[in-house]
Structures are given as structure tokens and as C-alpha cells.
Coordinates of C-alpha atoms in Angstrom, one line a residue:
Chain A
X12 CA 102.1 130.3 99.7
X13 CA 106.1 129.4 100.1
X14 CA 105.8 125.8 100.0
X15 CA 107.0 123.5 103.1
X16 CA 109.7 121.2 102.4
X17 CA 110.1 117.4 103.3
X18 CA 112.9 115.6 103.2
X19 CA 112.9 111.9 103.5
X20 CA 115.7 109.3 102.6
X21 CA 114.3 106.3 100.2
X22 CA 113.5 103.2 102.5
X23 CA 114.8 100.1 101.2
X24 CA 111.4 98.4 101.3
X25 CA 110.0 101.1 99.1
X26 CA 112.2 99.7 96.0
X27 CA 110.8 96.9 93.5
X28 CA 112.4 94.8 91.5
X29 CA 112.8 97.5 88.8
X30 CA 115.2 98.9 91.0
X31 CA 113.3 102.1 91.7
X32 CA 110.9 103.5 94.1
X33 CA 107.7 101.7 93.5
X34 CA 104.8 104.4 92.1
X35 CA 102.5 103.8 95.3
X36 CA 105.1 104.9 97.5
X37 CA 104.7 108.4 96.8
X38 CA 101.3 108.3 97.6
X39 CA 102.4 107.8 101.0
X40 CA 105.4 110.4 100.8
X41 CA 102.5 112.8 99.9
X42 CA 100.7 112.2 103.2
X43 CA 104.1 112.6 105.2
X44 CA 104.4 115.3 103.4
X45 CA 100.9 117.3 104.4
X46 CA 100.8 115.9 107.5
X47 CA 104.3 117.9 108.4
X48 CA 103.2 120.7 106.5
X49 CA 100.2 120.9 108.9
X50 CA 102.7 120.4 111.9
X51 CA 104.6 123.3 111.2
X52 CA 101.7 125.7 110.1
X53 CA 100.1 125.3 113.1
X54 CA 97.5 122.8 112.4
X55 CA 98.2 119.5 113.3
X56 CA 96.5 116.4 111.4
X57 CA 96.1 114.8 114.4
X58 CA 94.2 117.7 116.5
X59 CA 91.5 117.3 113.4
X60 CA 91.3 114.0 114.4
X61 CA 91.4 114.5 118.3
X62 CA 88.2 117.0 117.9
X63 CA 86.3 114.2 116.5
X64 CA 86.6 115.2 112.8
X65 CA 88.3 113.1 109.8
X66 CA 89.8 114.1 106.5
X67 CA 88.9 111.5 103.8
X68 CA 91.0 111.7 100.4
X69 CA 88.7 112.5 97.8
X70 CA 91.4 112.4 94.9
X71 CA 94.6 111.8 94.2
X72 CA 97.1 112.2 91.3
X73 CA 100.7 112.1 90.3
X74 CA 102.8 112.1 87.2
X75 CA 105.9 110.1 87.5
X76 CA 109.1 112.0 86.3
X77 CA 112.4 110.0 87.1
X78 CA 112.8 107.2 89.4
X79 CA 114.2 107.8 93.0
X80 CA 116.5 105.0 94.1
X81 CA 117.6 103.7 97.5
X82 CA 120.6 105.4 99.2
X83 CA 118.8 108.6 97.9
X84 CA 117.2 111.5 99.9
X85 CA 114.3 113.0 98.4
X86 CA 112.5 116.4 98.8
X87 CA 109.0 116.6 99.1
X88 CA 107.7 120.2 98.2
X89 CA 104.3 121.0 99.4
X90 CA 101.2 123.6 99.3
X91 CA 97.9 124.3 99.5
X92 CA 96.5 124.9 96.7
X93 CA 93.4 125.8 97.5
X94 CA 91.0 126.0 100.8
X95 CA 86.7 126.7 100.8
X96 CA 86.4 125.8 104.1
X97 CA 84.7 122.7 102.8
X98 CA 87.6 121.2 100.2
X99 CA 91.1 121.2 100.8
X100 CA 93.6 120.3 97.4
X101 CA 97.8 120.1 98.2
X102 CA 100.3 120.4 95.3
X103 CA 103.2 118.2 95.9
X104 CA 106.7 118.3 94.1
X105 CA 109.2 115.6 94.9
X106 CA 113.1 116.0 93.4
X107 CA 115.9 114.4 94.4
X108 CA 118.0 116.2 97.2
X109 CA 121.8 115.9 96.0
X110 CA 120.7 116.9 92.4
X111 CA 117.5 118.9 92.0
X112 CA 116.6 116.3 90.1
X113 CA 112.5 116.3 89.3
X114 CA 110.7 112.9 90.2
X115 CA 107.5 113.8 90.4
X116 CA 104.3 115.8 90.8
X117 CA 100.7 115.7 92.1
X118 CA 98.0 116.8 94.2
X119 CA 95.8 115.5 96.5
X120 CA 91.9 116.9 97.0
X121 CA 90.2 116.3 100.8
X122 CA 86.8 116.8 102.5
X123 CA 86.0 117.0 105.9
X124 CA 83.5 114.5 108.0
X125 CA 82.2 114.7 111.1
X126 CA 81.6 111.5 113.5
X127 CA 78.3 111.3 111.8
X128 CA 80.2 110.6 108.6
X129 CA 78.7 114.3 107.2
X130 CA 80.5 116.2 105.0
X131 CA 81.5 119.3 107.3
X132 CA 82.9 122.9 107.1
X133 CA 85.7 123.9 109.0
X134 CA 84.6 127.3 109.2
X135 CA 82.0 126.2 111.4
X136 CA 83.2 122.9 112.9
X137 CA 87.4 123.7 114.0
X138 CA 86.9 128.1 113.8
X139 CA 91.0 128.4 115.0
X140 CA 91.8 125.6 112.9
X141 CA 89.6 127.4 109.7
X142 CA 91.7 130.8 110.6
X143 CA 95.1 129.2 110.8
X144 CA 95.0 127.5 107.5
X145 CA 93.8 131.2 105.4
X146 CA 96.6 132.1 107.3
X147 CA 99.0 129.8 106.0
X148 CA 98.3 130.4 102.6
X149 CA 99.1 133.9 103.2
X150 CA 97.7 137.7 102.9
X151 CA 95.7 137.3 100.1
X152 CA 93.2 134.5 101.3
Chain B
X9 CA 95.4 69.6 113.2
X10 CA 95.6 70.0 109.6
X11 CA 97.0 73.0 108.4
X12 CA 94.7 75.0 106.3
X13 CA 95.5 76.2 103.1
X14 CA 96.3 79.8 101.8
X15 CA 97.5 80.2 98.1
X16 CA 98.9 83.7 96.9
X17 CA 100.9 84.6 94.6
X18 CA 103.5 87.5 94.6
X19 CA 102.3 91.3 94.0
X20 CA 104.6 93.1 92.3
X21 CA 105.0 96.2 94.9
X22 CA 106.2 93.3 97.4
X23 CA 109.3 92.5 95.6
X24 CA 112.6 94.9 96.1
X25 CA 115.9 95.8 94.4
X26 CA 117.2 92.3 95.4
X27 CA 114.6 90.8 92.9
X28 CA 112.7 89.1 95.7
X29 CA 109.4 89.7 97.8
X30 CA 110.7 91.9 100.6
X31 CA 110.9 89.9 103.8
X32 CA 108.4 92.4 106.0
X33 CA 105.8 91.0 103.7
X34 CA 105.9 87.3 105.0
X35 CA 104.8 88.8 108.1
X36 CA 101.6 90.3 106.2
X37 CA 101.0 86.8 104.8
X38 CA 100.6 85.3 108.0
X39 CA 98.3 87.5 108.9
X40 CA 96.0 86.9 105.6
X41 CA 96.6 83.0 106.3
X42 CA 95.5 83.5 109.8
X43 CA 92.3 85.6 108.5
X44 CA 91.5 83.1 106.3
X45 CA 92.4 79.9 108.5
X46 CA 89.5 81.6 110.9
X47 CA 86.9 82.1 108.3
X48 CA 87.1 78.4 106.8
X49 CA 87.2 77.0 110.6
X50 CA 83.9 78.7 111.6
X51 CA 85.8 81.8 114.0
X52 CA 85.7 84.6 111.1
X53 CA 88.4 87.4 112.5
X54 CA 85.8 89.8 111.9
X55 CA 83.1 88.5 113.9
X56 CA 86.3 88.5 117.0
X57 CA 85.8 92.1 116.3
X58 CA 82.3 92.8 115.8
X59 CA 81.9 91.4 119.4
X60 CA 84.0 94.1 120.6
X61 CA 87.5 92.4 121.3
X62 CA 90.8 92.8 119.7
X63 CA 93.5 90.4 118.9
X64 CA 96.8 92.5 119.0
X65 CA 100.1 90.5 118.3
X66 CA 102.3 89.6 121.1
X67 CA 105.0 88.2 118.8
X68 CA 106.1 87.0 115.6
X69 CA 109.1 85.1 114.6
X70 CA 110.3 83.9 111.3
X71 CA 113.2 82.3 109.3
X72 CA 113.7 82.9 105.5
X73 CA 115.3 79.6 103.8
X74 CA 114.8 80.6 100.2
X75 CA 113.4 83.6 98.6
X76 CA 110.1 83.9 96.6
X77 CA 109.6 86.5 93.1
X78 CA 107.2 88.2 90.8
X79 CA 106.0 85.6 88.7
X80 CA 105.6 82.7 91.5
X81 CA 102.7 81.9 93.8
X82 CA 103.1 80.8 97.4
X83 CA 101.6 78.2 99.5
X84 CA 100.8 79.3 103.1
X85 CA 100.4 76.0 105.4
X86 CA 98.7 77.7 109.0
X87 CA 97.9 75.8 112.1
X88 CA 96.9 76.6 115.5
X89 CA 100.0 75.6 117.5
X90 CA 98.2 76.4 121.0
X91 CA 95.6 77.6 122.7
X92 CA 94.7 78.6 126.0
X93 CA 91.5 80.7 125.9
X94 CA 93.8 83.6 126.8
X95 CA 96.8 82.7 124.6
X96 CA 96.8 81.4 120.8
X97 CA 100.0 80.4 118.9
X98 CA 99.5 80.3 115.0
X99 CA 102.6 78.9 113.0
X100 CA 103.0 79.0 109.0
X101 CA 105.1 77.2 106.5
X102 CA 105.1 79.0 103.0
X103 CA 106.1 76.7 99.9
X104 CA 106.1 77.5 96.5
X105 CA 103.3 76.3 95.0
X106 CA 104.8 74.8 91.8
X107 CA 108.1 73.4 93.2
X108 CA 107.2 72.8 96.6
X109 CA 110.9 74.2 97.8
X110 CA 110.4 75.6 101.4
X111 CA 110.3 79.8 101.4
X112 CA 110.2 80.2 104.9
X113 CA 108.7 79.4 108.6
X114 CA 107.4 81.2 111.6
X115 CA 104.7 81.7 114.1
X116 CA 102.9 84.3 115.9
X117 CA 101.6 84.5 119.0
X118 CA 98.4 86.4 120.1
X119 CA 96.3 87.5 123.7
X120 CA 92.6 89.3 123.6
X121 CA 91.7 91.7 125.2
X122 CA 88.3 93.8 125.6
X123 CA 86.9 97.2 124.4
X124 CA 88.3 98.7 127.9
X125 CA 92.0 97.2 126.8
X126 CA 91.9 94.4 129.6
X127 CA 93.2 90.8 128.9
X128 CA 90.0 88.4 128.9
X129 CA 89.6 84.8 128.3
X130 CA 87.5 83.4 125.3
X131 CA 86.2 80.9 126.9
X132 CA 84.5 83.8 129.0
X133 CA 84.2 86.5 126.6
X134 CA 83.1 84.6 123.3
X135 CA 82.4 80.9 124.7
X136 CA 80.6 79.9 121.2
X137 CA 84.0 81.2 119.3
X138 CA 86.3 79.5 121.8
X139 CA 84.5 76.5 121.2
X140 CA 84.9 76.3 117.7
X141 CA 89.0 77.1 118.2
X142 CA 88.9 74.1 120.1
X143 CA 87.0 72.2 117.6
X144 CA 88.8 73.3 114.9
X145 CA 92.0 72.2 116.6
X146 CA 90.8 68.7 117.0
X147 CA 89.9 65.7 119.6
X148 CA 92.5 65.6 120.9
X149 CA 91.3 69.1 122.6
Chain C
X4 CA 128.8 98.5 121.9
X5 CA 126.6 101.7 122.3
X6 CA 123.4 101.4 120.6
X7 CA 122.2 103.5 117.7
X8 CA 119.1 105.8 118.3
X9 CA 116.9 106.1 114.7
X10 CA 114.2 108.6 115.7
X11 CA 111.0 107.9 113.1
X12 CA 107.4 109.4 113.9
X13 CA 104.5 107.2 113.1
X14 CA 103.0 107.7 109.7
X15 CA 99.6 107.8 109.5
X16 CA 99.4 104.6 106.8
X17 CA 100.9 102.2 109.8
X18 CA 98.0 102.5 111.9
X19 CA 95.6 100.3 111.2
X20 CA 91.5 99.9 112.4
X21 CA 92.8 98.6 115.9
X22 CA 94.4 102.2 115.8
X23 CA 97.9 101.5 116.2
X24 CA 101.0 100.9 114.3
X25 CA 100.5 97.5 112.1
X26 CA 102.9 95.1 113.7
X27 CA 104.3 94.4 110.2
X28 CA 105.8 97.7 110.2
X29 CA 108.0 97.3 113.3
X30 CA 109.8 94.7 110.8
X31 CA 110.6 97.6 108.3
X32 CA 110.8 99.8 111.2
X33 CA 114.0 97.1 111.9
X34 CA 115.1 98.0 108.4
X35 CA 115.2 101.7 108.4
X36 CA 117.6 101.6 111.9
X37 CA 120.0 99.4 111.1
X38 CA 120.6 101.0 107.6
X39 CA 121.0 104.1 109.8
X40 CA 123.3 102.5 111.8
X41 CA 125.6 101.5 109.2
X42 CA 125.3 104.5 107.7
X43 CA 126.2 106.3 110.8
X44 CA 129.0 103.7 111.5
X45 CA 130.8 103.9 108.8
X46 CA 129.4 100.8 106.4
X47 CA 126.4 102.2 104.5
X48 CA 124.2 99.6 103.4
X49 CA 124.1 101.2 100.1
X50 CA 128.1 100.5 99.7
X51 CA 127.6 96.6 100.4
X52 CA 125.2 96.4 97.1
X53 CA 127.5 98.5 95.5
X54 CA 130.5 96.2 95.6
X55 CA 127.7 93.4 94.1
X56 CA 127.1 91.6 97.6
X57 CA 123.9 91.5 99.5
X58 CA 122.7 90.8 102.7
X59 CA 119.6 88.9 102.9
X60 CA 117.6 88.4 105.9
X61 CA 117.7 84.8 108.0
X62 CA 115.2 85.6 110.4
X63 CA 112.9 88.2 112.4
X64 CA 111.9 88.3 115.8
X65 CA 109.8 90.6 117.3
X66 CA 108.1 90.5 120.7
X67 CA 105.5 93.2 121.2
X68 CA 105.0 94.9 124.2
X69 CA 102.7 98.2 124.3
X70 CA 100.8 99.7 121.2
X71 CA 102.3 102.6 119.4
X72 CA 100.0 106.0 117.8
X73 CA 99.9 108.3 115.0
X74 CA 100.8 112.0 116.2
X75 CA 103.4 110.0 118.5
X76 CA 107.5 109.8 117.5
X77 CA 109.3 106.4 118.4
X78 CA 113.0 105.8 119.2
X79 CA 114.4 102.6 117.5
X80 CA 118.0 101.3 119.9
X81 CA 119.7 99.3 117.7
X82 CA 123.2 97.5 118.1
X83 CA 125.3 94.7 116.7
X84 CA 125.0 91.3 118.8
X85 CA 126.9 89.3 117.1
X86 CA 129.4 89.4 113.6
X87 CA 131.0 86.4 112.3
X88 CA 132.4 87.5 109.2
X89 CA 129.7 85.2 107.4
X90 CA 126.8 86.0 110.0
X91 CA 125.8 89.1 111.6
X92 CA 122.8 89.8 113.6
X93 CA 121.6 93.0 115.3
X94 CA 119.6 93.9 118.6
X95 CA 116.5 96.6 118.2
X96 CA 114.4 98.0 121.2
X97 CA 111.8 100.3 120.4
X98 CA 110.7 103.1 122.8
X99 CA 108.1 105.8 122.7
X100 CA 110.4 109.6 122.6
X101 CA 108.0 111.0 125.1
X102 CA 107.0 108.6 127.5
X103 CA 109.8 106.3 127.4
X104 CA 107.7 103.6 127.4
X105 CA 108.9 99.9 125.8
X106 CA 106.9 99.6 122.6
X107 CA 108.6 96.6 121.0
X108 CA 111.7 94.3 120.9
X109 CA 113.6 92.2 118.6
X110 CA 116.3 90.9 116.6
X111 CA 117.3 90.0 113.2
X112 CA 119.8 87.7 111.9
X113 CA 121.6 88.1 108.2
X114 CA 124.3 86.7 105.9
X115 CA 125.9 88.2 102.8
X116 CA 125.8 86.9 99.3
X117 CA 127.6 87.4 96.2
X118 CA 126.7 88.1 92.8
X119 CA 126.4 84.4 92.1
X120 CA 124.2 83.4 95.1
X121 CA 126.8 82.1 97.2
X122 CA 127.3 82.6 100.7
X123 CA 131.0 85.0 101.7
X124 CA 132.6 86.1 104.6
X125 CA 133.0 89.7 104.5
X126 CA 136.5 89.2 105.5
X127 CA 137.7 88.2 102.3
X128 CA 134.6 90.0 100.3
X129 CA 135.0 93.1 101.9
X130 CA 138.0 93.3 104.1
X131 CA 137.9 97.4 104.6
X132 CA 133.9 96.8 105.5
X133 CA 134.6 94.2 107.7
X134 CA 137.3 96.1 109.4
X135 CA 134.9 99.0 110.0
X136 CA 131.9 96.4 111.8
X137 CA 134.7 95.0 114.4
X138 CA 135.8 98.4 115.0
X139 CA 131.6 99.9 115.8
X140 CA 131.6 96.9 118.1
X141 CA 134.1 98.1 120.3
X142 CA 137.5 96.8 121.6
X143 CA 136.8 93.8 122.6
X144 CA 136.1 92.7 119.0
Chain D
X9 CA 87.0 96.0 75.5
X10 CA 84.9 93.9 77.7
X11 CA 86.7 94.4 81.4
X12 CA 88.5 91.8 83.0
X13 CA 87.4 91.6 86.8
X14 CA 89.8 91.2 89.4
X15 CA 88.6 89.7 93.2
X16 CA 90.4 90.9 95.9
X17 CA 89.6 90.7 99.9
X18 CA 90.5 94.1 101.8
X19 CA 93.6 92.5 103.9
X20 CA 93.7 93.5 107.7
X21 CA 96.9 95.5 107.5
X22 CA 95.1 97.6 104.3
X23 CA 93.0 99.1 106.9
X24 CA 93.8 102.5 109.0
X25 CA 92.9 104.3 111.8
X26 CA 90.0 105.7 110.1
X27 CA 88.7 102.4 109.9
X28 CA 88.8 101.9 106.0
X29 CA 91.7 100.8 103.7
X30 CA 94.3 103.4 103.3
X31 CA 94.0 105.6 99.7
X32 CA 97.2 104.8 99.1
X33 CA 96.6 100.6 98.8
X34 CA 93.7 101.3 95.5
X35 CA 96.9 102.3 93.3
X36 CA 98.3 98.7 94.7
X37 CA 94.7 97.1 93.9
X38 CA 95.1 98.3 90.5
X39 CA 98.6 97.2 89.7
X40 CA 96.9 93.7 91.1
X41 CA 94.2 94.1 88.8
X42 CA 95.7 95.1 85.7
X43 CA 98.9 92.5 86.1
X44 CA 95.9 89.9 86.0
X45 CA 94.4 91.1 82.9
X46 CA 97.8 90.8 81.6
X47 CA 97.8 87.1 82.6
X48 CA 93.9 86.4 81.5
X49 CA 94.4 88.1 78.3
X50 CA 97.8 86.4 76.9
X51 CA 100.4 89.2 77.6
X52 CA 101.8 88.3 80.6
X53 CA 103.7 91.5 82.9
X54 CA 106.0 88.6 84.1
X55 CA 107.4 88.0 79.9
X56 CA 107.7 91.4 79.6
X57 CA 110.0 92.0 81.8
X58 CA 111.9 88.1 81.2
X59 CA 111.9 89.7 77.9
X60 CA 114.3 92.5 79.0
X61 CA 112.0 95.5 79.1
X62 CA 110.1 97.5 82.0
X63 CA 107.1 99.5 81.9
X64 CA 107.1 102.0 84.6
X65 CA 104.1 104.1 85.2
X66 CA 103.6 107.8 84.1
X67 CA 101.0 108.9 85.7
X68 CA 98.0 107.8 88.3
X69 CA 94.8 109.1 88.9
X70 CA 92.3 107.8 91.4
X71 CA 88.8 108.9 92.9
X72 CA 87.4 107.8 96.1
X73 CA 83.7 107.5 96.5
X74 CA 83.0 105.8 99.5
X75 CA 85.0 103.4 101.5
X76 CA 86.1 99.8 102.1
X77 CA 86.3 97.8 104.9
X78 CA 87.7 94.9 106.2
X79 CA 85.4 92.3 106.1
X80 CA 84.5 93.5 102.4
X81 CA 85.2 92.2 99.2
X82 CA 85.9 94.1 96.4
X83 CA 85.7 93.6 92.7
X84 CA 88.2 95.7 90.5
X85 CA 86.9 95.7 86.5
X86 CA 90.0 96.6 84.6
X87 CA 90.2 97.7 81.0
X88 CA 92.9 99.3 78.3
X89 CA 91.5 102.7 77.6
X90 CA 94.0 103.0 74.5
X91 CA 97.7 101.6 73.3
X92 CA 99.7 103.2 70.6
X93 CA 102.5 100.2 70.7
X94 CA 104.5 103.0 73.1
X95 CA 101.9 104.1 75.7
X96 CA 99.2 101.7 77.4
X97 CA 96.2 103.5 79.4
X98 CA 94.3 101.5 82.0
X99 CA 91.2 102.5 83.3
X100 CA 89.9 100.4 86.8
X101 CA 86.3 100.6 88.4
X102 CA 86.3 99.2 92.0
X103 CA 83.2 98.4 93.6
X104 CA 82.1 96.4 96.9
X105 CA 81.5 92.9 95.6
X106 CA 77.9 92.1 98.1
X107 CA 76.4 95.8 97.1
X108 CA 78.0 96.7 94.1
X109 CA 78.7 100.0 95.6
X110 CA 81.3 102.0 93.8
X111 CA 84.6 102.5 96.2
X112 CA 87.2 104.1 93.3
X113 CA 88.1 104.9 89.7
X114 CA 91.3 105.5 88.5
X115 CA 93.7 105.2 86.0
X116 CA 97.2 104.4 84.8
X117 CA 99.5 105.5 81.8
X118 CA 102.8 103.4 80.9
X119 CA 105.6 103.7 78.6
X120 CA 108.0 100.5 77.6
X121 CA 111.8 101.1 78.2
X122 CA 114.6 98.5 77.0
X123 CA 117.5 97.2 79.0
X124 CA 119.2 100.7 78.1
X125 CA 116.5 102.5 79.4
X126 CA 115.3 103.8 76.3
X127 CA 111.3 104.4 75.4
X128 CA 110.7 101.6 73.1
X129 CA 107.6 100.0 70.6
X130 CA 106.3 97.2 71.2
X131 CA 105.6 96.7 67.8
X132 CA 108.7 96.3 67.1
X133 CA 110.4 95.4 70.6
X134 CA 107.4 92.3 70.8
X135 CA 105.6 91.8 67.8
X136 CA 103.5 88.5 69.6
X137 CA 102.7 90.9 73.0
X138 CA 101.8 93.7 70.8
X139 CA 99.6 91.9 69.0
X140 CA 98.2 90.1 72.2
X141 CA 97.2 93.5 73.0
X142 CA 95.5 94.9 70.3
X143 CA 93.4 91.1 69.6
X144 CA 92.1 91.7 73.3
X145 CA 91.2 95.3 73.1
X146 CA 88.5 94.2 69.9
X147 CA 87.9 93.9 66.7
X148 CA 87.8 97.6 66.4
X149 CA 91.6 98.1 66.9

């Protein structure tokens, strides 16, 4: 699928005394980053949430490139890598905005629990929501 | 009453690019002082919360004399300021532990309210926890 | 002088179990609107570090009114209140974009450093970035 | 290496809506954890860097098995997977302190830069730290 872009200025609170963007920041800038990729495909993280259902993070990683700096914009590149209905894993690519600059990559693997705490399809458990994420990742799925 | 005790020392994620901790993390130090100023008095936070009631923040306030760094390990002096059974003021004076010099003050100020989001009174609600508050705080209470 | 809207939706890492928006991250909320502000005014934040100044905070005041939700989108009002030359201190309200409703209010005070430490008055320090402040303020500065 | 074990209470403002800590706060527990080892062991992070060298992180990989709370204790055992003088591996096991349930494993790769930025030894850069290393990773290195 065409990845969905993010773009997010560096907040001055995400810096460390390295002068840099500290590592665990971009874990967060990958959750902006799938949570507006699911805005704009059509399905919001918080209707998951609204029918009852929650999206644990199973695994994350991320290899650290370049450092992003304050009074930069970055741009958060992201897919879905992969979908079963039961395990959901997003690709994300951050570089820096004015230069194309790579900072860096990772991915992110999710389930999906039920208010039981059960791990849960979607196929069976959000149907529309199931359909509009094959439909995202396009024709082939 | 006496002030209770809270020693931590500076994670390195908290500092930014002026080589200091970052001053929205103060606020998050209250809040661990507070925690911990409830468990050694006898009302544990938690238990506030396993009875079904919240705590949300009305206001905090604080004034940065001197900043702390990576490396150094604060002192946080908490007190309970007030209390009314609907209303409990908190305030915090965080040292550095080796030299003593002053890092900043503040306070925060706090209602309760129930599971169905209405106001209530401790002294009502939890009257074995509102008891120990006003224990805690002295005889003069 | 007219305030500044910063428009920010709640990330999903500032709720917390009371499921709402941490009350620590109004303070960085603060942060992110007036270094829009400046931006947007003419005196980018980034420029003041650049010419080897910076502008610590003196103190943070928040009062918090209603609770604030993931999947909602807040509107930060920030002005200057007050700017000495040595002191400045800005004005933030805090409104939810679809209701309207009065999340938060606050202020925060600041001075400016040099590279040694000491205290300056942008007047002298900075005279073109000063210039630019009086003139977002309005006429009557 | 025997593992070095870190203590750390899950803080209020750790927790989200989901009524756990955040993912995103384990890759903070870890740089907690393993900057303690680094004091326990005789290799301070803090000399390091007063020595004029970073050691930013390449790459982070972390698990989640079940989840913490607040109200929970965890326990985070660190150890140094491998060191080559130029690249540092840590590996960190976090479990619930009162069940011993495994929460997370992860781990972290690092590189050593100078004051230039450049990828350095510290064989050569810091004889004593290097050294400091290899005595507390065992006999067998």
C-alpha cells in the first residue's frame, strides 16, 4: 500500500541533553503516526476503542539513523505491513522534512482484545472495520 | 506537619537541550511525592481508587529557582497544606540532595469526586481514609 | 494583543487510567503554543538559542477546569501579558475545537539568559527580537 | 554476566487509558535500568559524557507480554549482551516484582561518538571505562 504521511514539528520537550530527539520519543511519533493513518483510511483508533475492543502493542522496534533536532519538522511514513485479522504489524519511516534526510525506521506488531481481555479477530468482532483495513492495503489483500 | 520525604534522582530522558531536567517534569515529581506521601501516611492513592473515586487536579503552580541535571538527585519535601474533606492542597519543595540549594516550589490543589463524576466529601465517601488525612496532618486537626 | 490559536489533538500517550489527558501535559501543551506563537510572530524560539541566549522558565500556573479525551482536538489561546525586556510572561486558555468548552487555564512567566548564566534584557541582547515582541503586542507597546 | 536489577514503581502518569503503562515508557525503564548498572558496576553514563563523548542508541527492541499497573512494582534485570570497545548490547527482562510475572524484554545497541561526532573506541578513547566494562561482563571476556 502507498504509505500515509505524518508530519510533525520536533517539540522542545522531546530534546535531551545530547541535543537531539531522545530515542523514546519516536515510539510515540509511531503511535501519532498509526493512529492518523487509521483516521484517514477510514478506521479510526478510537471507534476500536468505542466498540469495546483494545489494541495492545505486542512489539515494537526501531533503528536509529540520524538525530532530529528541535526547530525541525519531521515526516513520519507509515504502512501496514501486514493484517490476519488477528495481528496487525506497521512499518514506519521517519526523515527529516526540509532535507529527506533518514532518521529512522521501525515497526510496530498489535493484537486485538476484547473487554474480556481475549485475544479477538476482527473479522468476527468489528466486520466493516475488518473490510476497511484489506481495503486500505489495497487490491491484492 | 512534617513534610515527608521523596528522593529521586534525574532520568536522563527528563533533561533537554538546555542541559537541564525539563521543567514539565517537576510537575510529574509532585505527583510521585504526593503518591508516595499517601502510601507512608496510611491513605495509599491506590486504595482512593480501588474504592471507586478519582482525585483529578484542580491546579498546580510552581516556581523554578535553580535548575537540576543528569547526574544529580533531588529531594522532594511534600506536605498537606489543607484539607477540607472536599478540597486537599499538597505543596513541595525540591532540593538537591547533596548541596541542599533550592530547585524549585509549588503546590497542587485537588477535589474527589465519585464513579458518576460528582464532587463528594471524604469524610462521607471514605470516612476511614479521611481520618487518616486528618491524622496524618496532625493535632492540631 | 490578539491571541494565538495552536490547534493540537490529544495523543493517545497523554491519557492516563483516569482516561483523560495527564495534567502534566497541559504544561508542555504551554510549550508547544507559545513556540508557535513566536514562530508565527515573527521571533522563533529556535532564533533566540541560536544567538546563544535562553529562556528558562520562572514559573507555571495552571488551573484545571474540565477533562480533556483521546479522539478529541484542543485549541491552545495564547498571548503575551506582559514583556519587560528582562521578563516576559504569556497567557494560555485551552478550549475543546468542538464543543468550545474551557478545558484549562494558565500562565507562565520567563527570563532570558546568556551563554554565561547571566540574566539580559533582550533590549540590548537582541534588539531586532525585542523590536519584533513590542510590535506582536500591539500599539500600545 | 550476572544481571544487575533495577526497582522501579509504575508512576501515575506512566499509565493510559487502557489502564496499563504506556509501551512507549519500557524503552524509558530501560535507559533507567541500564544507566544504574552503569553506576553499580563502575562505569558511570554520567563520566562518559563529563568525559566529552555520547553514546546514542542504534537500535531498540521490546516485547510485551502482559501488562503493568499502577499500584505494581516492577523489577528490570539488566545485562551486557556483548561490547566490542565500539558497540555495547543490552539486554533487559522486566517482570512484576510480587508475582514475578514477565511484563517485557528488550534490547538496546550503542555506539560511542566524540565531541566531533565521530564513532570512536573506547579502548582507546577510555582505557579505565573500557576496562570497567569488560571486568564486569566476567572472567570470560
Amino acid at each position: 500500500m502507498e504509505p500515509v504521511v505524518y508530519t510533525r514539528p520536533v517539540y522542545y520537550y522531546e530534546t535531551d541533553r545530547m541535543d537531539c530527539v531522545h530515542h523514546s520519543n519516536y515510539v510515540r511519533w509511531f503511535e501519532e503516526s498509526r493512529v492518523h493513518l487509521m483516521d484517514v483510511l477510514g478506521f479510526p483508533f478510537v471507534q476500536l476503542e468505542a466498540a469495546g475492543l483494545v489494541s495492545p502493542v505486542l512489539e515494537v522496534q526501531a533503528q536509529y539513523k540520524t538525530m532530529a533536532h528541535f526547530g525541525e519538522t519531521v515526516l513520519v511514513e507509515t504502512a501496514i505491513e501486514s493484517y490476519t485479522g488477528t495481528r496487525i504489524v506497521f512499518t514506519y519511516t521517519v526523515r527529516d522534512r526540509d532535507t529527506g534526510t533518514l532518521r529512522c525506521q521501525g515497526h510496530t506488531a498489535h493484537c486485538f482484545l476484547n473487554d474480556h481481555g481475549r485475544p479477538v479477530s476482527l473479522k468476527k468482532a468489528l466486520p466493516a472495520y475488518h473490510t476497511a483495513i484489506l481495503a486500505a492495503m489495497g487490491p491484492e489483500n
